[in-house]
Amino acid sequence: MVIQHMFGVPVKVTESKPAPPADNRIWSLYVGDLDPQVTEADLMDAFRLIGRIASLRLCRDSFTGESLRYAYVNFFTSLHASTALTFLNHKELKGQSMRIMWSQRYPLTRKTGIANLFVKNLHPSFTSGQLQSMFSKFGRILSCKVASENGNSKGFGFVQFNSKLSAMTARNALHGTLLKGKKIYVSKFVKKSVRTVANEETMKASLQGQNKQLFIARAQQEEIVNCHTEKLKASSLPAKNSTHPVHYSSFYSLGKVFLHDYEITGPNQTEATNQYRETKF
């Protein structure tokens, strides 16, 4: 309190405290998996019950004007945004369940699939909301959904956490869990492009291995043919000073005939070849 003199009379003046700085931050939510018929007015009616909305944008195709089935809803306070995320996530709007998460300005985590889990063998009646409820005890979830088509579950879904530790903890705890009579499978999510490359490399390695085995088998067969050709030659040598020459032109083909009787293709080829080598003629 300060004493000032006005016209020679002392006056008490109370100092006013400075106003707290205004919070100009906008809290943005991503709203996806919308029904194609949902409009801006529908979204406004659903979200304004939570609190005052700063802005709302339903993303549309720039040429056709058709909805791209996702929108951004911005609130003035984090409380209202958090409340909307808690109470409206996976709620139906025009018969379609909405998927809501915090808008990520730099969505590197979402695109790279870090801390993202793939869950399959889900019961057809299992919903995105139930999936979120089951996994939320292990950490903060960025996104969660059960894949569906024409309103019917495909039997698998995705759960993305904000940290790898939460994702691994959830995987270790829930993999193999019996849920509505079905044992669920939980694993680290792998992007389709990465899976395609991995499958191609595996197939290439498999073909190379098969070609190598085929080459070895052919070499073994050739060796056996040569071996039996020499045996036939030795057993058919003329006596000393014999005047009857021996022709060896058919020995090689004859050895192949013997081999054909024992030839086996497939995984047991090597074993059969070894047994054949040990056969006494």
mmCIF file of C-alpha atoms in Angstrom:
data_model
loop_
_atom_site.group_PDB
_atom_site.id
_atom_site.type_symbol
_atom_site.label_atom_id
_atom_site.label_comp_id
_atom_site.label_asym_id
_atom_site.label_seq_id
_atom_site.Cartn_x
_atom_site.Cartn_y
_atom_site.Cartn_z
ATOM 1 C CA MET A 1 0.000 0.000 0.000
ATOM 2 C CA VAL A 2 1.294 3.433 -0.995
ATOM 3 C CA ILE A 3 0.382 6.838 0.503
ATOM 4 C CA GLN A 4 -0.011 9.625 -2.033
ATOM 5 C CA HIS A 5 -1.043 13.271 -1.439
ATOM 6 C CA MET A 6 -3.829 14.692 -3.545
ATOM 7 C CA PHE A 7 -4.528 18.379 -3.023
ATOM 8 C CA GLY A 8 -2.508 18.180 0.193
ATOM 9 C CA VAL A 9 -4.598 15.324 1.572
ATOM 10 C CA PRO A 10 -2.991 11.889 2.084
ATOM 11 C CA VAL A 11 -4.752 9.139 0.084
ATOM 12 C CA LYS A 12 -4.197 5.411 0.397
ATOM 13 C CA VAL A 13 -3.532 3.798 -3.018
ATOM 14 C CA THR A 14 -3.544 0.017 -3.407
ATOM 15 C CA GLU A 15 -1.099 -1.327 -5.977
ATOM 16 C CA SER A 16 -2.750 -3.589 -8.519
ATOM 17 C CA LYS A 17 -1.125 -6.956 -9.158
ATOM 18 C CA PRO A 18 -0.067 -7.664 -12.763
ATOM 19 C CA ALA A 19 -2.505 -9.881 -14.648
ATOM 20 C CA PRO A 20 -1.264 -13.407 -15.323
ATOM 21 C CA PRO A 21 -0.080 -13.939 -18.876
ATOM 22 C CA ALA A 22 -2.804 -15.236 -21.150
ATOM 23 C CA ASP A 23 -2.482 -18.825 -22.384
ATOM 24 C CA ASN A 24 -2.702 -18.474 -26.149
ATOM 25 C CA ARG A 25 -2.039 -22.149 -26.804
ATOM 26 C CA ILE A 26 -4.619 -24.124 -28.736
ATOM 27 C CA TRP A 27 -5.182 -27.751 -27.761
ATOM 28 C CA SER A 28 -5.831 -29.788 -30.874
ATOM 29 C CA LEU A 29 -7.416 -33.220 -31.288
ATOM 30 C CA TYR A 30 -7.357 -35.480 -34.324
ATOM 31 C CA VAL A 31 -10.725 -37.123 -35.018
ATOM 32 C CA GLY A 32 -10.594 -40.003 -37.497
ATOM 33 C CA ASP A 33 -12.612 -42.935 -38.857
ATOM 34 C CA LEU A 34 -15.590 -40.656 -39.428
ATOM 35 C CA ASP A 35 -18.659 -41.679 -41.349
ATOM 36 C CA PRO A 36 -18.543 -40.105 -44.853
ATOM 37 C CA GLN A 37 -21.827 -38.303 -44.141
ATOM 38 C CA VAL A 38 -20.559 -36.523 -41.006
ATOM 39 C CA THR A 39 -20.484 -32.725 -41.450
ATOM 40 C CA GLU A 40 -18.882 -29.817 -39.618
ATOM 41 C CA ALA A 41 -22.209 -29.152 -37.901
ATOM 42 C CA ASP A 42 -22.350 -32.742 -36.623
ATOM 43 C CA LEU A 43 -18.871 -32.428 -35.130
ATOM 44 C CA MET A 44 -19.682 -29.062 -33.587
ATOM 45 C CA ASP A 45 -22.798 -30.454 -31.926
ATOM 46 C CA ALA A 46 -20.835 -33.397 -30.492
ATOM 47 C CA PHE A 47 -17.812 -31.491 -29.168
ATOM 48 C CA ARG A 48 -19.241 -28.176 -27.999
ATOM 49 C CA LEU A 49 -20.954 -29.953 -25.118
ATOM 50 C CA ILE A 50 -17.475 -30.477 -23.643
ATOM 51 C CA GLY A 51 -16.342 -26.846 -23.761
ATOM 52 C CA ARG A 52 -15.802 -23.795 -25.917
ATOM 53 C CA ILE A 53 -14.268 -24.698 -29.253
ATOM 54 C CA ALA A 54 -11.558 -22.494 -30.750
ATOM 55 C CA SER A 55 -11.892 -23.893 -34.256
ATOM 56 C CA LEU A 56 -12.941 -26.989 -36.143
ATOM 57 C CA ARG A 57 -11.944 -28.291 -39.581
ATOM 58 C CA LEU A 58 -13.305 -31.280 -41.457
ATOM 59 C CA CYS A 59 -10.767 -32.223 -44.107
ATOM 60 C CA ARG A 60 -12.187 -32.588 -47.609
ATOM 61 C CA ASP A 61 -10.955 -33.506 -51.052
ATOM 62 C CA SER A 62 -9.844 -30.331 -52.811
ATOM 63 C CA PHE A 63 -11.464 -31.370 -56.116
ATOM 64 C CA THR A 64 -14.625 -33.256 -55.186
ATOM 65 C CA GLY A 65 -15.323 -31.682 -51.805
ATOM 66 C CA GLU A 66 -16.038 -35.101 -50.331
ATOM 67 C CA SER A 67 -15.077 -35.794 -46.736
ATOM 68 C CA LEU A 68 -11.694 -37.433 -46.152
ATOM 69 C CA ARG A 69 -13.197 -38.891 -42.971
ATOM 70 C CA TYR A 70 -10.982 -37.061 -40.481
ATOM 71 C CA ALA A 71 -11.067 -33.691 -38.769
ATOM 72 C CA TYR A 72 -9.254 -31.458 -36.276
ATOM 73 C CA VAL A 73 -11.056 -29.996 -33.271
ATOM 74 C CA ASN A 74 -9.232 -27.256 -31.335
ATOM 75 C CA PHE A 75 -10.061 -26.215 -27.757
ATOM 76 C CA PHE A 76 -8.932 -23.203 -25.743
ATOM 77 C CA THR A 77 -7.963 -25.278 -22.689
ATOM 78 C CA SER A 78 -6.206 -28.567 -22.134
ATOM 79 C CA LEU A 79 -8.958 -29.565 -19.673
ATOM 80 C CA HIS A 80 -11.654 -29.438 -22.336
ATOM 81 C CA ALA A 81 -9.470 -31.255 -24.878
ATOM 82 C CA SER A 82 -8.581 -33.990 -22.377
ATOM 83 C CA THR A 83 -12.230 -34.368 -21.390
ATOM 84 C CA ALA A 84 -13.274 -34.725 -25.027
ATOM 85 C CA LEU A 85 -10.568 -37.343 -25.572
ATOM 86 C CA THR A 86 -11.697 -39.297 -22.518
ATOM 87 C CA PHE A 87 -15.453 -39.250 -23.077
ATOM 88 C CA LEU A 88 -15.840 -39.130 -26.864
ATOM 89 C CA ASN A 89 -13.085 -41.471 -28.049
ATOM 90 C CA HIS A 90 -14.628 -44.553 -29.739
ATOM 91 C CA LYS A 91 -18.111 -43.092 -29.380
ATOM 92 C CA GLU A 92 -20.433 -43.437 -32.357
ATOM 93 C CA LEU A 93 -21.354 -40.507 -34.564
ATOM 94 C CA LYS A 94 -23.915 -41.364 -37.248
ATOM 95 C CA GLY A 95 -23.343 -45.044 -36.571
ATOM 96 C CA GLN A 96 -19.560 -44.921 -36.952
ATOM 97 C CA SER A 97 -17.104 -45.122 -34.031
ATOM 98 C CA MET A 98 -14.795 -42.087 -33.854
ATOM 99 C CA ARG A 99 -11.077 -42.525 -33.204
ATOM 100 C CA ILE A 100 -9.686 -39.529 -31.293
ATOM 101 C CA MET A 101 -6.099 -38.780 -30.319
ATOM 102 C CA TRP A 102 -3.882 -35.791 -29.679
ATOM 103 C CA SER A 103 -2.924 -34.071 -32.903
ATOM 104 C CA GLN A 104 0.772 -34.576 -33.598
ATOM 105 C CA ARG A 105 2.391 -31.694 -35.409
ATOM 106 C CA TYR A 106 5.424 -33.815 -36.164
ATOM 107 C CA PRO A 107 3.957 -37.348 -36.420
ATOM 108 C CA LEU A 108 7.314 -39.140 -36.704
ATOM 109 C CA THR A 109 6.420 -41.630 -33.984
ATOM 110 C CA ARG A 110 3.135 -42.571 -35.632
ATOM 111 C CA LYS A 111 4.646 -42.971 -39.108
ATOM 112 C CA THR A 112 7.660 -45.015 -38.010
ATOM 113 C CA GLY A 113 5.510 -47.382 -35.964
ATOM 114 C CA ILE A 114 7.581 -46.996 -32.787
ATOM 115 C CA ALA A 115 5.877 -48.544 -29.726
ATOM 116 C CA ASN A 116 3.097 -49.832 -31.970
ATOM 117 C CA LEU A 117 1.564 -53.256 -31.341
ATOM 118 C CA PHE A 118 -0.349 -55.582 -33.638
ATOM 119 C CA VAL A 119 -3.139 -57.577 -31.975
ATOM 120 C CA LYS A 120 -4.928 -60.416 -33.785
ATOM 121 C CA ASN A 121 -7.331 -63.296 -33.176
ATOM 122 C CA LEU A 122 -9.818 -60.946 -31.543
ATOM 123 C CA HIS A 123 -13.410 -62.009 -30.986
ATOM 124 C CA PRO A 124 -15.763 -60.462 -33.611
ATOM 125 C CA SER A 125 -17.681 -58.628 -30.881
ATOM 126 C CA PHE A 126 -14.555 -56.988 -29.407
ATOM 127 C CA THR A 127 -14.602 -53.194 -29.929
ATOM 128 C CA SER A 128 -11.968 -50.469 -30.121
ATOM 129 C CA GLY A 129 -13.133 -49.110 -26.785
ATOM 130 C CA GLN A 130 -12.627 -52.490 -25.113
ATOM 131 C CA LEU A 131 -9.201 -52.809 -26.713
ATOM 132 C CA GLN A 132 -8.218 -49.389 -25.366
ATOM 133 C CA SER A 133 -9.507 -50.225 -21.906
ATOM 134 C CA MET A 134 -7.521 -53.470 -21.817
ATOM 135 C CA PHE A 135 -4.204 -51.896 -22.877
ATOM 136 C CA SER A 136 -4.477 -48.496 -21.142
ATOM 137 C CA LYS A 137 -3.299 -49.909 -17.792
ATOM 138 C CA PHE A 138 0.214 -50.291 -19.251
ATOM 139 C CA GLY A 139 0.787 -46.669 -20.274
ATOM 140 C CA ARG A 140 -0.477 -43.696 -22.255
ATOM 141 C CA ILE A 141 -1.996 -44.751 -25.561
ATOM 142 C CA LEU A 142 -1.562 -42.524 -28.610
ATOM 143 C CA SER A 143 -3.869 -44.452 -30.902
ATOM 144 C CA CYS A 144 -6.001 -47.574 -30.693
ATOM 145 C CA LYS A 145 -8.439 -49.241 -33.089
ATOM 146 C CA VAL A 146 -9.954 -52.539 -34.153
ATOM 147 C CA ALA A 147 -9.896 -52.853 -37.934
ATOM 148 C CA SER A 148 -13.329 -53.213 -39.470
ATOM 149 C CA GLU A 149 -15.058 -53.356 -42.832
ATOM 150 C CA ASN A 150 -18.682 -52.459 -43.411
ATOM 151 C CA GLY A 151 -19.152 -52.304 -39.658
ATOM 152 C CA ASN A 152 -17.801 -55.813 -39.070
ATOM 153 C CA SER A 153 -14.580 -56.508 -37.172
ATOM 154 C CA LYS A 154 -11.691 -58.042 -39.118
ATOM 155 C CA GLY A 155 -10.433 -59.740 -35.962
ATOM 156 C CA PHE A 156 -7.279 -57.668 -35.526
ATOM 157 C CA GLY A 157 -6.275 -54.225 -34.314
ATOM 158 C CA PHE A 158 -3.467 -51.826 -33.430
ATOM 159 C CA VAL A 159 -2.379 -50.165 -30.195
ATOM 160 C CA GLN A 160 0.312 -47.487 -30.151
ATOM 161 C CA PHE A 161 1.862 -46.281 -26.896
ATOM 162 C CA ASN A 162 3.937 -43.192 -26.234
ATOM 163 C CA SER A 163 6.960 -45.305 -25.218
ATOM 164 C CA LYS A 164 8.620 -48.589 -26.193
ATOM 165 C CA LEU A 165 8.712 -49.684 -22.558
ATOM 166 C CA SER A 166 4.926 -49.480 -22.240
ATOM 167 C CA ALA A 167 4.476 -51.376 -25.498
ATOM 168 C CA MET A 168 6.830 -54.199 -24.497
ATOM 169 C CA THR A 169 5.272 -54.462 -21.033
ATOM 170 C CA ALA A 170 1.807 -54.772 -22.576
ATOM 171 C CA ARG A 171 3.004 -57.337 -25.091
ATOM 172 C CA ASN A 172 4.642 -59.530 -22.461
ATOM 173 C CA ALA A 173 1.594 -59.347 -20.225
ATOM 174 C CA LEU A 174 -1.174 -59.871 -22.774
ATOM 175 C CA HIS A 175 0.285 -62.135 -25.457
ATOM 176 C CA GLY A 176 -1.510 -65.471 -25.296
ATOM 177 C CA THR A 177 -4.278 -64.146 -23.036
ATOM 178 C CA LEU A 178 -7.622 -65.934 -23.335
ATOM 179 C CA LEU A 179 -10.204 -63.322 -24.299
ATOM 180 C CA LYS A 180 -13.845 -64.266 -24.925
ATOM 181 C CA GLY A 181 -12.778 -67.827 -25.622
ATOM 182 C CA LYS A 182 -9.992 -66.876 -28.053
ATOM 183 C CA LYS A 183 -6.253 -66.702 -27.342
ATOM 184 C CA ILE A 184 -5.031 -63.322 -28.613
ATOM 185 C CA TYR A 185 -1.721 -62.772 -30.360
ATOM 186 C CA VAL A 186 0.249 -59.591 -29.551
ATOM 187 C CA SER A 187 3.424 -58.640 -31.394
ATOM 188 C CA LYS A 188 5.439 -55.635 -32.489
ATOM 189 C CA PHE A 189 3.843 -53.935 -35.480
ATOM 190 C CA VAL A 190 5.882 -54.140 -38.690
ATOM 191 C CA LYS A 191 5.029 -51.872 -41.618
ATOM 192 C CA LYS A 192 3.814 -53.550 -44.799
ATOM 193 C CA SER A 193 6.742 -52.199 -46.831
ATOM 194 C CA VAL A 194 9.228 -53.719 -44.370
ATOM 195 C CA ARG A 195 7.352 -57.048 -44.356
ATOM 196 C CA THR A 196 7.416 -57.135 -48.173
ATOM 197 C CA VAL A 197 11.178 -56.595 -48.310
ATOM 198 C CA ALA A 198 11.746 -59.219 -45.603
ATOM 199 C CA ASN A 199 9.586 -61.757 -47.451
ATOM 200 C CA GLU A 200 11.446 -61.115 -50.699
ATOM 201 C CA GLU A 201 14.802 -61.597 -48.992
ATOM 202 C CA THR A 202 13.591 -64.828 -47.371
ATOM 203 C CA MET A 203 12.317 -66.155 -50.687
ATOM 204 C CA LYS A 204 15.566 -65.211 -52.419
ATOM 205 C CA ALA A 205 17.627 -66.963 -49.753
ATOM 206 C CA SER A 206 15.374 -70.013 -49.974
ATOM 207 C CA LEU A 207 15.772 -70.224 -53.752
ATOM 208 C CA GLN A 208 19.518 -69.844 -53.453
ATOM 209 C CA GLY A 209 19.578 -72.668 -50.901
ATOM 210 C CA GLN A 210 17.462 -74.900 -53.157
ATOM 211 C CA ASN A 211 19.722 -74.213 -56.141
ATOM 212 C CA LYS A 212 22.775 -75.038 -54.059
ATOM 213 C CA GLN A 213 21.257 -78.323 -52.868
ATOM 214 C CA LEU A 214 20.264 -79.189 -56.444
ATOM 215 C CA PHE A 215 23.814 -78.524 -57.656
ATOM 216 C CA ILE A 216 25.257 -80.746 -54.915
ATOM 217 C CA ALA A 217 22.746 -83.524 -55.669
ATOM 218 C CA ARG A 218 23.564 -83.449 -59.377
ATOM 219 C CA ALA A 219 27.292 -83.582 -58.611
ATOM 220 C CA GLN A 220 26.705 -86.567 -56.320
ATOM 221 C CA GLN A 221 24.730 -88.358 -59.021
ATOM 222 C CA GLU A 222 27.464 -87.698 -61.551
ATOM 223 C CA GLU A 223 30.029 -89.086 -59.144
ATOM 224 C CA ILE A 224 27.973 -92.252 -58.610
ATOM 225 C CA VAL A 225 27.574 -92.781 -62.373
ATOM 226 C CA ASN A 226 31.318 -92.474 -62.870
ATOM 227 C CA CYS A 227 31.982 -94.849 -59.959
ATOM 228 C CA HIS A 228 29.756 -97.599 -61.331
ATOM 229 C CA THR A 229 31.058 -97.125 -64.836
ATOM 230 C CA GLU A 230 34.530 -97.879 -63.517
ATOM 231 C CA LYS A 231 33.189 -100.947 -61.666
ATOM 232 C CA LEU A 232 31.599 -102.247 -64.847
ATOM 233 C CA LYS A 233 34.809 -101.712 -66.753
ATOM 234 C CA ALA A 234 36.821 -103.560 -64.121
ATOM 235 C CA SER A 235 34.442 -106.518 -63.997
ATOM 236 C CA SER A 236 34.414 -106.821 -67.770
ATOM 237 C CA LEU A 237 38.179 -106.690 -68.471
ATOM 238 C CA PRO A 238 39.341 -109.466 -70.895
ATOM 239 C CA ALA A 239 41.774 -112.118 -69.792
ATOM 240 C CA LYS A 240 45.444 -111.556 -70.430
ATOM 241 C CA ASN A 241 46.463 -112.172 -74.057
ATOM 242 C CA SER A 242 42.743 -112.358 -75.068
ATOM 243 C CA THR A 243 42.031 -111.628 -78.714
ATOM 244 C CA HIS A 244 38.489 -110.341 -77.994
ATOM 245 C CA PRO A 245 38.370 -106.530 -77.497
ATOM 246 C CA VAL A 246 35.943 -105.017 -75.035
ATOM 247 C CA HIS A 247 33.878 -101.948 -76.002
ATOM 248 C CA TYR A 248 33.194 -99.474 -73.171
ATOM 249 C CA SER A 249 30.876 -97.157 -75.070
ATOM 250 C CA SER A 250 27.738 -98.290 -73.195
ATOM 251 C CA PHE A 251 29.202 -98.377 -69.666
ATOM 252 C CA TYR A 252 28.346 -94.756 -68.869
ATOM 253 C CA SER A 253 24.703 -95.101 -69.945
ATOM 254 C CA LEU A 254 24.466 -98.423 -68.096
ATOM 255 C CA GLY A 255 25.694 -96.742 -64.927
ATOM 256 C CA LYS A 256 22.909 -94.210 -65.325
ATOM 257 C CA VAL A 257 20.353 -97.016 -65.546
ATOM 258 C CA PHE A 258 21.589 -98.406 -62.226
ATOM 259 C CA LEU A 259 21.408 -94.956 -60.703
ATOM 260 C CA HIS A 260 17.866 -94.434 -61.959
ATOM 261 C CA ASP A 261 16.676 -97.424 -59.945
ATOM 262 C CA TYR A 262 17.879 -95.709 -56.738
ATOM 263 C CA GLU A 263 17.272 -92.089 -57.621
ATOM 264 C CA ILE A 264 15.052 -90.185 -55.166
ATOM 265 C CA THR A 265 14.284 -86.494 -55.368
ATOM 266 C CA GLY A 266 13.330 -84.156 -52.535
ATOM 267 C CA PRO A 267 14.596 -83.794 -48.971
ATOM 268 C CA ASN A 268 15.568 -87.490 -48.700
ATOM 269 C CA GLN A 269 17.764 -87.414 -51.795
ATOM 270 C CA THR A 270 21.085 -87.111 -49.957
ATOM 271 C CA GLU A 271 20.207 -89.951 -47.556
ATOM 272 C CA ALA A 272 19.171 -92.239 -50.425
ATOM 273 C CA THR A 273 22.349 -91.398 -52.338
ATOM 274 C CA ASN A 274 24.523 -92.314 -49.362
ATOM 275 C CA GLN A 275 22.692 -95.606 -48.958
ATOM 276 C CA TYR A 276 23.223 -96.331 -52.611
ATOM 277 C CA ARG A 277 26.979 -95.730 -52.298
ATOM 278 C CA GLU A 278 27.162 -98.353 -49.583
ATOM 279 C CA THR A 279 25.331 -100.985 -51.670
ATOM 280 C CA LYS A 280 27.553 -103.923 -52.714
ATOM 281 C CA PHE A 281 27.487 -104.981 -56.300
#
